[in-house]
XYZ file of C-alpha atoms in Angstrom:
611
model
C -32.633 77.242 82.602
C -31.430 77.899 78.950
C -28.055 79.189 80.316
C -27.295 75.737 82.604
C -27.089 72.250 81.815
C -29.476 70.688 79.533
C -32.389 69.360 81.421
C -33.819 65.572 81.089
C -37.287 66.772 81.257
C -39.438 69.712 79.428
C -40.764 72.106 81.408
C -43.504 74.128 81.031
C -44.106 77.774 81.924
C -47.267 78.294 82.896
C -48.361 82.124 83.631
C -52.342 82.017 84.433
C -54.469 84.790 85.341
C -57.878 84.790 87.342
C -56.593 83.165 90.078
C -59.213 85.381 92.432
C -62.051 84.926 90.400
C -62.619 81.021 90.645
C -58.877 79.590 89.601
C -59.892 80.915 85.829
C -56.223 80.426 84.339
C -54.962 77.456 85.846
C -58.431 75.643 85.501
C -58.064 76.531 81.608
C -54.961 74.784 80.984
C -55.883 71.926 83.102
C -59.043 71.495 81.812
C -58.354 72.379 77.561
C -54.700 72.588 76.788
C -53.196 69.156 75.556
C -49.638 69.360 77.436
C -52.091 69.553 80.908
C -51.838 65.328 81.481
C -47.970 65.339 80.867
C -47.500 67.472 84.298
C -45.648 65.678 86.651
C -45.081 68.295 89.575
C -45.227 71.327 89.684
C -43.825 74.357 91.265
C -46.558 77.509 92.011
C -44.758 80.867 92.905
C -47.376 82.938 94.832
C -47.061 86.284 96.822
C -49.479 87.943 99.409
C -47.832 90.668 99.615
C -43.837 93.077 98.563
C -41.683 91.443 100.944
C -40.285 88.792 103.014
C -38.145 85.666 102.263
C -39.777 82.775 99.875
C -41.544 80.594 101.957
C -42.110 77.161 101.470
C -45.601 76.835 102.526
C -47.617 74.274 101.354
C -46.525 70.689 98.853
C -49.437 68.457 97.901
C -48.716 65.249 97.218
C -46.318 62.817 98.869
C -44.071 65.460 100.738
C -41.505 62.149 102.370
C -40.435 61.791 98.181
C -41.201 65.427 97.569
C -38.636 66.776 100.584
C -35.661 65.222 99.645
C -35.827 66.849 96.540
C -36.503 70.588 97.858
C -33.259 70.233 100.442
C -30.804 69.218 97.822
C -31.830 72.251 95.495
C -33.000 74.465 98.864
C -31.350 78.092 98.597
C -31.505 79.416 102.058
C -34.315 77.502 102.906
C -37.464 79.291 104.315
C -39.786 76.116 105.198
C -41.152 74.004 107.590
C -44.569 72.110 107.676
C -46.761 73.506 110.229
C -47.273 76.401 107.536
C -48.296 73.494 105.552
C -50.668 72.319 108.360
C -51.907 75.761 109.046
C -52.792 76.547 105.615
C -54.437 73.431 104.544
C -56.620 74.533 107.418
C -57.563 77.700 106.189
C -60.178 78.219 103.275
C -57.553 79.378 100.849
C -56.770 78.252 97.139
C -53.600 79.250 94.743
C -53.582 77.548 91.343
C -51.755 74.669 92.894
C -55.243 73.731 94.261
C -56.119 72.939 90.385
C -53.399 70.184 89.833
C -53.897 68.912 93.689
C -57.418 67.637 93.020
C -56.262 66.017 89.702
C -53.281 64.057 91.873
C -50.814 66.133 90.987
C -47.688 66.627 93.358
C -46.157 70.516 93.542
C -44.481 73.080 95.974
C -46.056 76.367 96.916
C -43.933 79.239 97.278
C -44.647 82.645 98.588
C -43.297 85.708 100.160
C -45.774 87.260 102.730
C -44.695 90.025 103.721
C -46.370 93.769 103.479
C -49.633 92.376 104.191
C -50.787 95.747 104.362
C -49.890 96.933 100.638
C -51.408 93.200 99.267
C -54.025 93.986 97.017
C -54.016 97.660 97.228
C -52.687 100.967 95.071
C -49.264 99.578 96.859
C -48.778 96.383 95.233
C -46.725 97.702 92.776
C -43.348 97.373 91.288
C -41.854 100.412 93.270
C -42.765 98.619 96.459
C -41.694 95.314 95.875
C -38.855 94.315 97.451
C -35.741 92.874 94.964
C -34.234 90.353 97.501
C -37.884 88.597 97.808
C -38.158 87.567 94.286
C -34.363 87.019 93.698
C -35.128 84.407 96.365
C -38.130 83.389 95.009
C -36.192 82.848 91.975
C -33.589 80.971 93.055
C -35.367 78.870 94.595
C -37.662 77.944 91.837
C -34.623 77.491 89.588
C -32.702 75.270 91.675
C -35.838 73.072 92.516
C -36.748 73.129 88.957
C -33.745 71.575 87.866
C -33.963 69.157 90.601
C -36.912 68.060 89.489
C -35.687 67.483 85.784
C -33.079 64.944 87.307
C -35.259 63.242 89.477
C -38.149 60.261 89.124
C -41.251 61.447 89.625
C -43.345 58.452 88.420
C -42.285 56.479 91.163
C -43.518 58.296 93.983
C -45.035 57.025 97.217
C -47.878 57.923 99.530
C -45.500 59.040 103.069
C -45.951 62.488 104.483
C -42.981 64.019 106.200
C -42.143 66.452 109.222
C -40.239 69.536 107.692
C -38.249 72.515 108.755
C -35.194 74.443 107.682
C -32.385 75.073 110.380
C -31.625 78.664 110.701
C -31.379 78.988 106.553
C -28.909 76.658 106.493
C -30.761 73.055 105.423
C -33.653 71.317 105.465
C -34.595 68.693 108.092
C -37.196 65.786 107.278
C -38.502 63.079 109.040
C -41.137 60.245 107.679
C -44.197 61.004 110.302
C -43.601 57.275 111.574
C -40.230 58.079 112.647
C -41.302 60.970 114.647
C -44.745 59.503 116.282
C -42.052 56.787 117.552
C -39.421 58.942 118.309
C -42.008 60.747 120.512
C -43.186 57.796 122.030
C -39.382 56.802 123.246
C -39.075 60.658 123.979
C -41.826 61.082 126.688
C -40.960 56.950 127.991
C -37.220 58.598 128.480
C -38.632 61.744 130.585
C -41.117 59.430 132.463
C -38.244 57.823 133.645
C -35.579 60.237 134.384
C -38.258 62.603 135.832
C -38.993 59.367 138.191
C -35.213 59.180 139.283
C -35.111 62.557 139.587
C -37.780 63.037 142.088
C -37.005 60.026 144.154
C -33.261 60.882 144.322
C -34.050 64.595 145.555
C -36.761 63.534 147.270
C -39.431 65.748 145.437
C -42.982 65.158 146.594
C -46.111 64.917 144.570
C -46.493 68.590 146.245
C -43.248 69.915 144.332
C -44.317 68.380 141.243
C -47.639 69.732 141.456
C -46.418 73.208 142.522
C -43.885 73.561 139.712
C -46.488 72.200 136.552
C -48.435 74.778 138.110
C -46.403 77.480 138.379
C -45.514 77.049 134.090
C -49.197 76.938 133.377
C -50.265 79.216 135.379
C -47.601 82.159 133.911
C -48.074 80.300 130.515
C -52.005 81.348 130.576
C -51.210 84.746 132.216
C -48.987 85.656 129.382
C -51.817 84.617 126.639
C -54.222 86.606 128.460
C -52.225 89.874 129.315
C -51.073 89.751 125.396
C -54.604 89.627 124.051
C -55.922 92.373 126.726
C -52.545 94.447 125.642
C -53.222 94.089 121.793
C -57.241 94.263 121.831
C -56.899 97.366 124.036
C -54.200 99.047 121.358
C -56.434 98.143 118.698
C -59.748 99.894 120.355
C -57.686 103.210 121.417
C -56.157 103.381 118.275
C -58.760 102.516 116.179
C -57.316 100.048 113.722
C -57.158 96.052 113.305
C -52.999 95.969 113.738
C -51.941 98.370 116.459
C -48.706 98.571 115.074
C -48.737 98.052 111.882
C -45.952 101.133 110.668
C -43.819 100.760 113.562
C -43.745 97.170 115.260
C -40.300 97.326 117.506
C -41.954 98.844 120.169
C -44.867 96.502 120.556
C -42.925 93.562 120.005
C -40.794 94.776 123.140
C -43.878 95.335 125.334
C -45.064 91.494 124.259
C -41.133 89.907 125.162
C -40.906 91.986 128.762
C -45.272 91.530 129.277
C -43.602 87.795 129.349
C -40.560 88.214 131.272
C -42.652 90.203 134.015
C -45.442 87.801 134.253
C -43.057 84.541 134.544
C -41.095 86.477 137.238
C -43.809 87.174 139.203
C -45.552 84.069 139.451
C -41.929 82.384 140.493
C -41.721 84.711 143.099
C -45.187 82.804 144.519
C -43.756 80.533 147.895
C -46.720 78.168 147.113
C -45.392 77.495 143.582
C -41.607 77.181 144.887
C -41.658 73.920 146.528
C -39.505 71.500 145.284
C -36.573 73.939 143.990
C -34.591 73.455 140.487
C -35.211 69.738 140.368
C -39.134 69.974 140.580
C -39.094 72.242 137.916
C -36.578 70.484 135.620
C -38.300 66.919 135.631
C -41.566 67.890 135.775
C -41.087 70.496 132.981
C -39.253 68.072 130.740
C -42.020 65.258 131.606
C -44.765 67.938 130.446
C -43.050 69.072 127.128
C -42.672 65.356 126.224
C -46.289 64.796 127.104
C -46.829 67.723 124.537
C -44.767 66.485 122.041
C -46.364 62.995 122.280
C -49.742 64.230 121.893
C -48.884 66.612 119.201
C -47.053 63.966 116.942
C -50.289 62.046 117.069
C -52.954 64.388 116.663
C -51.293 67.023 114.842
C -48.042 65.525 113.393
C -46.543 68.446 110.881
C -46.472 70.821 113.768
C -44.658 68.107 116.200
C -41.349 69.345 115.478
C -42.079 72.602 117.642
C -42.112 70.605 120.382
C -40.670 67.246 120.080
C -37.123 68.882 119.150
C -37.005 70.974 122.613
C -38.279 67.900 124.650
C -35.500 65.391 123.188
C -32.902 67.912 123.743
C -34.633 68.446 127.210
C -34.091 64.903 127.648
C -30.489 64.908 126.320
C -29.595 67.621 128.427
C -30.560 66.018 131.511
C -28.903 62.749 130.393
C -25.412 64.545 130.291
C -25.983 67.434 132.932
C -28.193 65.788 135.490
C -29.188 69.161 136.803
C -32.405 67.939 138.583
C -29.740 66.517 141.588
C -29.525 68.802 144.796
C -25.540 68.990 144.278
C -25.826 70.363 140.933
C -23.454 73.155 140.334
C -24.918 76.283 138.690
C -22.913 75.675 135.964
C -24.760 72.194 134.869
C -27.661 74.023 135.678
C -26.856 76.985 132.947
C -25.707 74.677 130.629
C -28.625 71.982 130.239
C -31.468 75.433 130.362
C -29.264 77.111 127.922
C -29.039 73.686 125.230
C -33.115 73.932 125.755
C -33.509 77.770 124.850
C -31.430 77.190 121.747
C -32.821 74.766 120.542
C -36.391 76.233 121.032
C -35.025 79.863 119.626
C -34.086 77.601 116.742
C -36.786 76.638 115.789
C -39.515 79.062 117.191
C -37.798 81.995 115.997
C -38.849 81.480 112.613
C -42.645 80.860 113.156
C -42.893 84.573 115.019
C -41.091 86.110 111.953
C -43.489 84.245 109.572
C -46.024 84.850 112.063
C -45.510 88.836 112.186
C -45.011 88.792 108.218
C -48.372 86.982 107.695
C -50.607 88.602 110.323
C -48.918 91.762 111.364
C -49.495 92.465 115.042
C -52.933 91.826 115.139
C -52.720 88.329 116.860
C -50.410 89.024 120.820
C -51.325 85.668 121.849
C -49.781 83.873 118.574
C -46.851 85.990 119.003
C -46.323 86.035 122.546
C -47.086 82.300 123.123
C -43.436 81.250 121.707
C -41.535 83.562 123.486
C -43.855 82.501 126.892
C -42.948 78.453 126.099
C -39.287 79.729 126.130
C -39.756 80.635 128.985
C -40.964 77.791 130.640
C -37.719 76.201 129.820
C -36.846 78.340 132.376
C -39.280 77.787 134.669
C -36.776 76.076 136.899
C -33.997 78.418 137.030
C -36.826 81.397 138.384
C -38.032 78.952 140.978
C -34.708 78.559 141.964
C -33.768 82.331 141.993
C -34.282 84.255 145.056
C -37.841 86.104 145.350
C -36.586 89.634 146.020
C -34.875 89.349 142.553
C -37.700 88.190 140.893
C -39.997 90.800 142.383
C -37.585 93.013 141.207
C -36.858 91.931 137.693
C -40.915 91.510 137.164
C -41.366 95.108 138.124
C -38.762 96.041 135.571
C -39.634 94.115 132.944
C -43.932 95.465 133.604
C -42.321 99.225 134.023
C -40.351 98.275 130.386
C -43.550 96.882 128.765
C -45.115 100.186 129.655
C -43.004 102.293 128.709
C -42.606 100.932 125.402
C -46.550 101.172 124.910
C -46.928 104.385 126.096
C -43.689 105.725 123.407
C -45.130 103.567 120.969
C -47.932 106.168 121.178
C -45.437 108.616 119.387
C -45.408 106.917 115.958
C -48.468 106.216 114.172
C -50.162 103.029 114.085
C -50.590 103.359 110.090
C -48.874 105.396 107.435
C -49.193 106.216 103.748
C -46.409 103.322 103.100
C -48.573 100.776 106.014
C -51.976 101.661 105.135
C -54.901 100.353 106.700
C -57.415 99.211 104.226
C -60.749 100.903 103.544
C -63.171 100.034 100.368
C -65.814 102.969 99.289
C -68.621 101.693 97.120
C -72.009 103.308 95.660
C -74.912 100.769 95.750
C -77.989 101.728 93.781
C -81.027 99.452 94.257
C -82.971 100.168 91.421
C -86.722 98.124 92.549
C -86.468 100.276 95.949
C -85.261 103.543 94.254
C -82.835 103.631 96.785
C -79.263 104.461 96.819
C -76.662 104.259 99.792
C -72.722 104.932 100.172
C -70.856 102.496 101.521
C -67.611 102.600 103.551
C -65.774 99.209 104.416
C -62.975 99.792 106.881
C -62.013 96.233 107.423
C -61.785 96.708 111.190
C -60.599 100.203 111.517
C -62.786 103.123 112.760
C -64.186 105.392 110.342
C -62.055 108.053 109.715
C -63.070 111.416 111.305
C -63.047 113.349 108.005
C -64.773 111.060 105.902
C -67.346 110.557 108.670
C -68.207 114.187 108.658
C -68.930 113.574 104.399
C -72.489 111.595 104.826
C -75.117 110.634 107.603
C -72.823 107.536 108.214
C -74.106 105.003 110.559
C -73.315 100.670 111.340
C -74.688 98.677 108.561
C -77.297 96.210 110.205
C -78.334 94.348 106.656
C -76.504 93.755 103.383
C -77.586 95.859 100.336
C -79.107 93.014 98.368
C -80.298 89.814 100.008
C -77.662 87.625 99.209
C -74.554 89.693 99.924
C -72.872 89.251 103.220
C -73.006 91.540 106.353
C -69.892 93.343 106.245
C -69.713 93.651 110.032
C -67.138 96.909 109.405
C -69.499 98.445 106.610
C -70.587 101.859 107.457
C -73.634 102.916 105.081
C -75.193 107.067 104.605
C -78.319 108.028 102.127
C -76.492 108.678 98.716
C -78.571 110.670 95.958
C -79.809 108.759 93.338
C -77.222 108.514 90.578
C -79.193 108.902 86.466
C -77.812 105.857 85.047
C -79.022 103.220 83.367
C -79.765 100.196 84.636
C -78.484 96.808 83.734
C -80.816 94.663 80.962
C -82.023 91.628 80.739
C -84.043 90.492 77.460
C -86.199 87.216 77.271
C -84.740 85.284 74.133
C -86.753 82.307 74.381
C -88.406 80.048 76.583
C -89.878 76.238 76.506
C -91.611 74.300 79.030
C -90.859 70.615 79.010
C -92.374 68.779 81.800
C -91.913 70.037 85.287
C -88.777 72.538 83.683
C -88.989 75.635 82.004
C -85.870 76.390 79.875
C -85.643 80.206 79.422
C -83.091 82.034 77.384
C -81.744 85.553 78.179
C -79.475 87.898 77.220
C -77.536 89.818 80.209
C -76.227 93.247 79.255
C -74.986 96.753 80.818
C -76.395 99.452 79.058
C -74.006 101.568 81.200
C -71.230 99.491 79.500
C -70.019 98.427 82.708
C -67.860 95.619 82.951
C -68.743 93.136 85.403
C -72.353 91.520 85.414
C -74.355 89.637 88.515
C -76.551 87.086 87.964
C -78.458 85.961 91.202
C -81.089 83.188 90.534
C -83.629 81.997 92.869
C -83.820 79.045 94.652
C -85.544 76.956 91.738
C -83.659 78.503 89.102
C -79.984 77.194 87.922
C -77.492 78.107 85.479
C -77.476 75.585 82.881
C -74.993 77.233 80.028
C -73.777 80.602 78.972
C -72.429 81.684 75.440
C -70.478 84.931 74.773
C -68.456 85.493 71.479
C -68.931 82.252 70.164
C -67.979 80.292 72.848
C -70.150 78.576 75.425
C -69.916 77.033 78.642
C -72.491 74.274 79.238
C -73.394 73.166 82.950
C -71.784 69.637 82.274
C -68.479 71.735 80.875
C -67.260 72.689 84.095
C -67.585 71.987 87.883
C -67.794 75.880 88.387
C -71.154 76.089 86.766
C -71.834 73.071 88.550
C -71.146 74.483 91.684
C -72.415 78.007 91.390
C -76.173 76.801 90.893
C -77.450 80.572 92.596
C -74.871 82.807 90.917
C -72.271 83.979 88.459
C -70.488 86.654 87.845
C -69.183 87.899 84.522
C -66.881 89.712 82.618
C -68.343 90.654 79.443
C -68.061 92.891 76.654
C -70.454 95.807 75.275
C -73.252 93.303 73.848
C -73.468 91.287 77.077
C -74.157 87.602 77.620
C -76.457 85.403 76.667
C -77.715 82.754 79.470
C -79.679 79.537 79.710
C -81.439 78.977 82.656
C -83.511 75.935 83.712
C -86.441 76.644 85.794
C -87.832 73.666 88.571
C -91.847 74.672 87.889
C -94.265 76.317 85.447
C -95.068 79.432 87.311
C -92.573 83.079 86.989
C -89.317 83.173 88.813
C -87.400 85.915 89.570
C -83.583 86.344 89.128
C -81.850 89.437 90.002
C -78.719 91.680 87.911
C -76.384 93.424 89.085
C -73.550 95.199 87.423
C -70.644 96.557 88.718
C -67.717 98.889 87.345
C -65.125 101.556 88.876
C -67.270 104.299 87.252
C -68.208 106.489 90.181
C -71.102 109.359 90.062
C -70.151 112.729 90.875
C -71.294 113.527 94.111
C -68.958 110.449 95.692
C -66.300 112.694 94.855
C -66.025 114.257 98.420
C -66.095 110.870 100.126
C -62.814 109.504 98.223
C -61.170 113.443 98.850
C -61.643 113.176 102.398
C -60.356 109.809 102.580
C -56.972 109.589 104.430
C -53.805 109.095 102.578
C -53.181 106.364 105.206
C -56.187 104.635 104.297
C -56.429 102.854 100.757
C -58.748 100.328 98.478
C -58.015 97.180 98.251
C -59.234 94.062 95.981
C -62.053 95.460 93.830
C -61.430 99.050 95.510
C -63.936 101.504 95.100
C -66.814 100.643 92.606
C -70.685 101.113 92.014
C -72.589 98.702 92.286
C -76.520 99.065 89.868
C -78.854 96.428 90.592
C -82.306 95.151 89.509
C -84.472 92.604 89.540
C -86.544 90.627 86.376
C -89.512 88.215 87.104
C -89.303 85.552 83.672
């Protein structure tokens, strides 16, 4: 930025840390630093993972002002909006989520791929892939300065339909334009599928037959890919069946596809009506879609609503629903249909496979089956002998790229699977346990044969989760001191009791617990001078049954406010990568294909204190 043109506007370099313990970084500048109300957008760079282009994946804010912006600056764009919608459906936050609830517009880059390494030994610099954050960085630049020549006080309140065209640009559309532009799409096919019909006299028996035929290969397709991955996944043991070598799976997914829209062409019952049955009704239906899909979901129209118009436009200037079609018309309007739906669908199975792996068939196998209902009417129209034939080569092809994908392993030591040992030590019961959290993968066979291992049926303290992958074994009991909690004061006024403590772990450990009952809440804490009262922050706020802390050798000191004169009882835990000895074994016999990941392996001390 120092080395280009001077820019109109300052910008400010934020670099915040804590993101995945509550938002810690960005909150603190948002919340303290002075320069925090002068932000007028702003542009997070994010990665979940060591690879993959920089993918536009979420704006907040009024994206029909915000998108024009992004596709002047856009350097081989990597964006569309149903990432957007898919996201803001999902429970995630990045620090964008900060400035979003304070009104704040921004873009939210990141490059996903190497799920598999995020978070884990892997994540590191020798792993990460140059070309993903030159991207990343060039697209940040370019948008930056953008933004530094643009007005942003004068924004609207539009959202826009968004995708980029092979790399190339960025297309956006006001989500008006494209609810009406639907509308007029599926009126068009209504009435073209109308003339078609009546001119080659195709009876509510072909259309019937031919919408179908689609759905009924569509739904076999969705149900063969989740029986083909689900099976993988149980034989081999992990959560992505392919996860080191994908080719071969993806092959099996693209002919499991090809075999099961062949065959169910070949069906006489579902022939009736030809080409022309197929055509119209198949246009009529994807309009229908895209209709329904601008309304109810309108970022992900585009999917749809692009094929169906050019399905529309294709049958404007080939009319290949008539009987005297020549092949030729025929070719051409199913052809302008597959492109445009490779276009665009293309894309979502790459970001697909580089967010999610190979774990989801349906999600990956569902774009390549709607392709293929595009050419739904040319298999109708095909003879059956060929069809039987070209299903029975495409099965025999799935097959035999399952059965040589058996060769290569599902995981390696560079695509791990992910598996989390921890030692819990529940000081009240005297009890101690190992824990083993393969995240969907069986247990290895080595590190099975370390402890007594069996299924975890309840959480190690009552307010953890059930890990439904946790394995848990007897552990000896580990001499170690336990975590400290010292009565500092405490006042009863009225109905409240307001206790003072002081958290600390005498085993210097350097995360602390605090679980409070239910008529028990956090009201401030104080470390090194500094305090945090409950009306400081919405965290404390929020978290009225727990905290956790990072502290240093002298611990924290707590103020708790308690609903009621009697005792209440409030439980510490601390938690550290310290490990006792005898654990040693279980993290030898560990698999080098198997590897820690967010807090990795740790022990866990915990106790409780009635006040």
């Amino acid at each position: 930025m120092r080395a280009g043109p001077a820019l109109t506007r300052p910008v400010i370099l934020l670099f915040s840390d804590g993101e995945e313990l509550g938002l810690v970084g960005a909150s603190a500048f948002a919340e303290t630093h002075p320069w925090a109300t002068d932000v007028g957008c702003v542009v997070n760079l994010e990665a979940r993972g060591t690879s993959g282009p920089s993918l536009l994946f979420e704006t907040t804010g009024p994206s029909a002002d915000l998108l024009p912006i992004f596709a002047r600056s856009a350097v081989r764009p990597f964006a569309s909006s149903t990432a957007d919608l898919v996201y803001k459906l999902m429970p995630n936050d990045t620090d964008l989520s900060v400035f979003r609830a304070r009104g704040v517009p921004g873009f939210n880059f990141a490059f996903i791929g190497g799920l598999e390494r995020y978070h884990t030994p892997l994540d590191d610099i020798a792993h990460l892939d140059a070309s993903s954050v030159q991207h990343q960085g060039e697209q940040a630049l370019a948008l930056t300065r953008e933004l530094a020549a643009s007005d942003l006080e004068h924004f609207g309140t539009a959202e826009s339909v968004y995708f980029d065209v092979l790399g190339l640009t960025v297309v956006h559309v006001e989500v008006w334009i494209v609810r009406v532009v639907a509308v007029l799409t599926l009126l068009g096919a209504l009435l073209r599928a109308r003339r078609t019909c009546l001119a080659s006299r195709i009876g509510t028996a072909g259309a019937i037959a031919a919408l179908t035929g689609s759905l009924l290969a569509l739904g076999t397709v969705l149900v063969l890919s989740w029986l083909l991955v689900a099976t993988l996944c149980s034989v081999r043991g992990v959560p992505d069946p392919a996860s080191a070598h994908p080719t071969f799976l993806r092959v099996a997914l693209a002919a499991l596809s090809l075999a099961a829209f062949c065959a169910t062409a070949s069906l006489r019952a579902l022939r009736r009506g030809g080409f022309g049955a197929g055509w119209s009704v198949g246009c009529f239906a994807l309009a229908l879609v895209a209709a329904s899909t601008a309304v109810l979901l309108p970022r992900a129209a585009h999917l749809v609503l692009v094929p169906a118009l050019g399905w529309l436009v294709a049958d404007f200037v080939f009319d290949p629903g008539r009987t005297d079609a020549t092949a030729l018309q025929r070719a051409s309007a199913s052809a302008l249909v597959l492109a445009l739906e490779a276009m665009l669908w293309i894309p979502i199975l790459h970001a697909t496979e580089l967010g999610f792996g190979m774990r989801l068939g349906p999600v990956i196998a569902g774009p390549i089956a709607l392709a293929l209902s595009a050419a739904w009417p040319a298999l109708v129209d095909a003879s059956v002998h060929a069809l039987r034939r070209s299903a029975w080569f495409a099965a025999s092809a799935a097959c035999a790229c399952v059965l040589v994908g058996f060769a290569f392993p599902a995981i390696d030591a560079e695509h791990p699977a992910w598996l989390n040992l921890r030692y819990v030590f529940n000081v009240d019961e005297g009890v101690a346990q190992y824990e083993a959290s393969t995240f969907g993968a069986r247990l290895p066979a080595d590190l099975a044969k370390t402890a007594t291992f069996t299924r975890a049926s309840a959480p190690p303290f009552p307010w953890f989760s059930l890990d439904a992958s946790m394995h848990v074994a007897p552990a000896p009991l580990w001499e170690v001191a336990a975590p400290e909690l010292s009565v500092l004061s405490s006042e009863q006024l009225g109905r409240e009791r307001h206790v003072r403590v002081r958290l600390r772990s005498a085993r210097g450990a350097s995360r602390l617990h605090l679980h409070v009952a239910d008529n028990v809440h956090i009201a401030a804490a104080r470390w090194n001078g500094r305090e945090l009262r409950e009306t400081d922050l919405d965290t404390l706020r929020d978290l009225k049954k727990q905290l956790y802390f990072a502290v240093d050798a002298d611990g924290i000191e707590v103020e708790l406010t308690v609903d009621g004169a009697g005792p209440a009882r409030v439980h510490l835990l601390d938690q550290d990568w310290t490990l006792p000895e005898p654990m040693r074994a279980l993290l030898d016999a560990r698999p080098r294909e198997f590897v820690p990941r967010a807090d990795g392996d740790v022990s866990i001390v915990g106790r409780s204190f009635e006040i």
